[in-house]
Coordinates of C-alpha atoms in Angstrom, one line a residue:
X28 CA -47.3 14.5 -211.5
X29 CA -45.6 11.2 -212.2
X30 CA -47.5 8.0 -211.1
X31 CA -45.3 7.1 -208.1
X32 CA -45.5 10.7 -206.8
X33 CA -49.3 10.8 -207.3
X34 CA -49.7 7.5 -205.5
X35 CA -47.5 8.8 -202.6
X36 CA -49.6 12.1 -202.5
X37 CA -52.8 10.1 -202.6
X38 CA -51.6 7.8 -199.8
X39 CA -50.6 10.8 -197.6
X40 CA -54.0 12.4 -198.2
X41 CA -55.8 9.1 -197.4
X42 CA -53.7 8.6 -194.3
X43 CA -54.4 12.2 -193.2
X44 CA -58.1 11.7 -193.8
X45 CA -58.2 8.5 -191.8
X46 CA -56.2 10.0 -188.9
X47 CA -58.6 13.0 -188.9
X48 CA -61.7 10.8 -188.9
X49 CA -60.2 8.6 -186.2
X50 CA -59.4 11.7 -184.1
X51 CA -63.0 13.0 -184.7
X52 CA -64.5 9.7 -183.6
X53 CA -62.3 9.6 -180.5
X54 CA -63.3 13.2 -179.7
X55 CA -67.0 12.3 -180.1
X56 CA -66.6 9.3 -177.9
X57 CA -64.8 11.4 -175.3
X58 CA -67.5 14.1 -175.6
X59 CA -70.2 11.5 -175.3
X60 CA -68.5 10.0 -172.2
X61 CA -68.2 13.4 -170.6
X62 CA -71.9 14.1 -171.3
X63 CA -72.9 10.8 -169.7
X64 CA -70.7 11.4 -166.7
X65 CA -72.2 14.9 -166.3
X66 CA -75.7 13.5 -166.4
X67 CA -74.9 10.7 -163.9
X68 CA -73.2 13.3 -161.6
X69 CA -76.1 15.7 -161.7
X70 CA -78.9 13.1 -161.4
X71 CA -77.3 10.9 -158.7
X72 CA -79.2 10.6 -155.5
X73 CA -75.9 10.2 -153.6
X74 CA -74.1 13.4 -152.6
X75 CA -71.1 13.8 -155.0
X76 CA -68.4 16.5 -154.9
X77 CA -65.6 16.8 -157.4
X78 CA -62.5 18.4 -155.8
X79 CA -59.1 19.5 -157.1
X80 CA -55.9 18.2 -155.6
X81 CA -56.0 20.8 -152.8
X82 CA -59.5 19.8 -151.8
X83 CA -61.3 22.8 -153.3
X84 CA -64.8 22.0 -154.7
X85 CA -64.9 22.3 -158.5
X86 CA -68.3 20.6 -159.0
X87 CA -71.2 19.8 -156.6
X88 CA -74.3 17.8 -157.5
X89 CA -77.7 18.8 -156.2
X90 CA -77.8 16.0 -153.6
X91 CA -74.5 17.3 -152.1
X92 CA -75.8 20.9 -152.2
X93 CA -78.9 19.8 -150.3
X94 CA -76.8 17.9 -147.7
X95 CA -74.5 20.9 -147.2
X96 CA -77.6 23.3 -147.3
X97 CA -76.0 25.7 -149.8
X98 CA -76.5 26.4 -153.5
X99 CA -73.9 24.5 -155.7
X100 CA -72.5 27.8 -157.0
X101 CA -71.9 29.0 -153.4
X102 CA -69.8 25.9 -152.6
X103 CA -67.5 26.1 -155.7
X104 CA -63.9 27.1 -154.7
X105 CA -64.4 26.3 -151.0
X106 CA -62.5 23.5 -149.3
X107 CA -64.6 20.5 -148.6
X108 CA -62.6 19.9 -145.4
X109 CA -64.1 23.1 -144.0
X110 CA -67.5 21.3 -144.0
X111 CA -66.4 18.0 -142.6
X112 CA -64.5 16.8 -139.6
X113 CA -62.5 13.6 -139.5
X114 CA -60.4 12.1 -136.7
X115 CA -56.8 12.3 -137.9
X116 CA -55.9 8.9 -136.2
X117 CA -58.0 6.9 -138.7
X118 CA -56.0 8.0 -141.8
X119 CA -54.5 4.9 -143.5
X120 CA -54.1 5.9 -147.1
X121 CA -50.8 7.4 -148.2
X122 CA -52.2 10.3 -150.3
X123 CA -52.0 14.0 -149.6
X124 CA -55.7 14.8 -150.2
X125 CA -57.1 16.6 -147.1
X126 CA -59.8 14.0 -146.6
X127 CA -59.9 10.2 -146.6
X128 CA -62.4 7.4 -146.9
X129 CA -64.1 6.6 -143.6
X130 CA -66.5 8.3 -141.2
X131 CA -66.8 12.1 -141.0
X132 CA -69.0 14.5 -139.2
X133 CA -70.9 17.2 -141.0
X134 CA -70.0 20.2 -138.9
X135 CA -71.0 23.8 -139.9
X136 CA -73.1 26.4 -138.2
X137 CA -75.7 26.4 -141.0
X138 CA -76.1 22.6 -140.9
X139 CA -76.9 20.3 -137.9
X140 CA -73.9 18.1 -137.1
X141 CA -74.5 14.5 -138.2
X142 CA -72.4 11.5 -139.1
X143 CA -71.5 10.7 -142.7
X144 CA -69.9 8.0 -144.6
X145 CA -67.2 9.5 -146.9
X146 CA -65.7 7.7 -149.9
X147 CA -62.8 9.5 -151.6
X148 CA -61.7 8.3 -155.0
X149 CA -58.9 9.7 -157.3
X150 CA -60.2 10.4 -160.8
X151 CA -58.3 8.7 -163.6
X152 CA -56.1 10.9 -165.8
X153 CA -57.2 11.7 -169.3
X154 CA -55.7 9.3 -171.9
X155 CA -53.5 11.5 -174.2
X156 CA -52.6 8.5 -176.4
X157 CA -56.2 8.3 -177.6
X158 CA -56.0 12.0 -178.7
X159 CA -53.3 12.4 -181.4
X160 CA -54.9 15.6 -182.7
X161 CA -54.6 17.3 -179.3
X162 CA -58.4 18.1 -179.1
X163 CA -58.9 16.8 -175.5
X164 CA -59.9 19.3 -172.9
X165 CA -58.2 19.9 -169.6
X166 CA -56.9 16.8 -167.7
X167 CA -58.8 15.6 -164.7
X168 CA -55.6 14.2 -163.2
X169 CA -55.2 15.2 -159.6
X170 CA -59.0 15.6 -159.1
X171 CA -60.9 13.6 -156.5
X172 CA -64.5 12.5 -156.3
X173 CA -66.0 12.5 -152.8
X174 CA -69.2 10.6 -152.2
X175 CA -71.1 11.5 -149.0
X176 CA -73.8 9.5 -147.4
X177 CA -75.8 10.6 -144.3
X178 CA -75.5 8.0 -141.5
X179 CA -77.9 9.6 -139.0
X180 CA -80.8 7.3 -139.9
X181 CA -78.7 4.2 -139.6
X182 CA -77.3 5.4 -136.2
X183 CA -80.8 6.0 -134.9
X184 CA -81.9 2.5 -136.0
X185 CA -78.9 0.9 -134.3
X186 CA -79.6 2.8 -131.1
X187 CA -83.3 1.8 -131.3
X188 CA -82.3 -1.9 -131.8
X189 CA -79.9 -1.8 -128.9
X190 CA -82.7 -0.3 -126.7
X191 CA -85.2 -3.0 -127.8
X192 CA -82.6 -5.7 -127.1
X193 CA -82.1 -4.6 -123.5
X194 CA -85.4 -3.0 -122.4
X195 CA -89.0 -4.2 -122.4
X196 CA -90.9 -2.4 -125.1
X197 CA -94.1 -2.1 -123.0
X198 CA -92.7 -1.0 -119.6
X199 CA -89.3 0.4 -120.6
X200 CA -87.7 -1.6 -117.8
X201 CA -84.5 -3.6 -118.3
X202 CA -85.2 -7.0 -119.6
X203 CA -83.8 -10.4 -118.9
X204 CA -80.8 -10.1 -121.2
X205 CA -79.7 -6.9 -119.5
X206 CA -80.3 -8.4 -116.1
X207 CA -78.0 -11.3 -117.0
X208 CA -75.4 -8.9 -118.5
X209 CA -75.3 -6.9 -115.3
X210 CA -75.7 -9.8 -112.9
X211 CA -72.3 -11.5 -113.7
X212 CA -70.1 -8.4 -112.9
X213 CA -72.2 -7.7 -109.8
X214 CA -71.7 -11.3 -108.5
X215 CA -67.9 -11.0 -109.2
X216 CA -67.8 -7.8 -107.2
X217 CA -69.7 -9.4 -104.4
X218 CA -67.4 -12.4 -104.3
X219 CA -64.3 -10.2 -104.2
X220 CA -65.7 -8.0 -101.4
X221 CA -66.7 -11.0 -99.3

């Protein structure tokens, strides 16, 4: 080989080596990120469900399986909307996912109906520009992460606080604040009727 051709060949080999190493590093970073996400997903105390664009469950963490009272494998492929009820009038987002962020009721025969907070988040698409070698796995574009939180304890606390604000804790009789609250409308009715 002549010296310019050898330099050109060496430059191409070095460039290829650098591109391969860069792609391997990017792949390892992605693999590490996926491993960390998987660990967080599985170990989270919050009920998390990963759904496809149609709302079918593709991954369920143990907290969600416990909330839905099913084994995670039994939930895969089922529509999450089958387990939750939401009032249609509260929908404000413009997406076509079957559920939306807000309140929902857990409603299945196997599970006692109870209120839930539901947060629905679109998963970001995989970045193909960081993967020139094409080693990336399937895209997560179009997938949704649903976070479920049981509200029944908070509702019981609110009802208890409302009761304590309006009734005497010892006797259970209406207290002064409830008396005043009901006195004003009663006096208005009395004045109108003469």
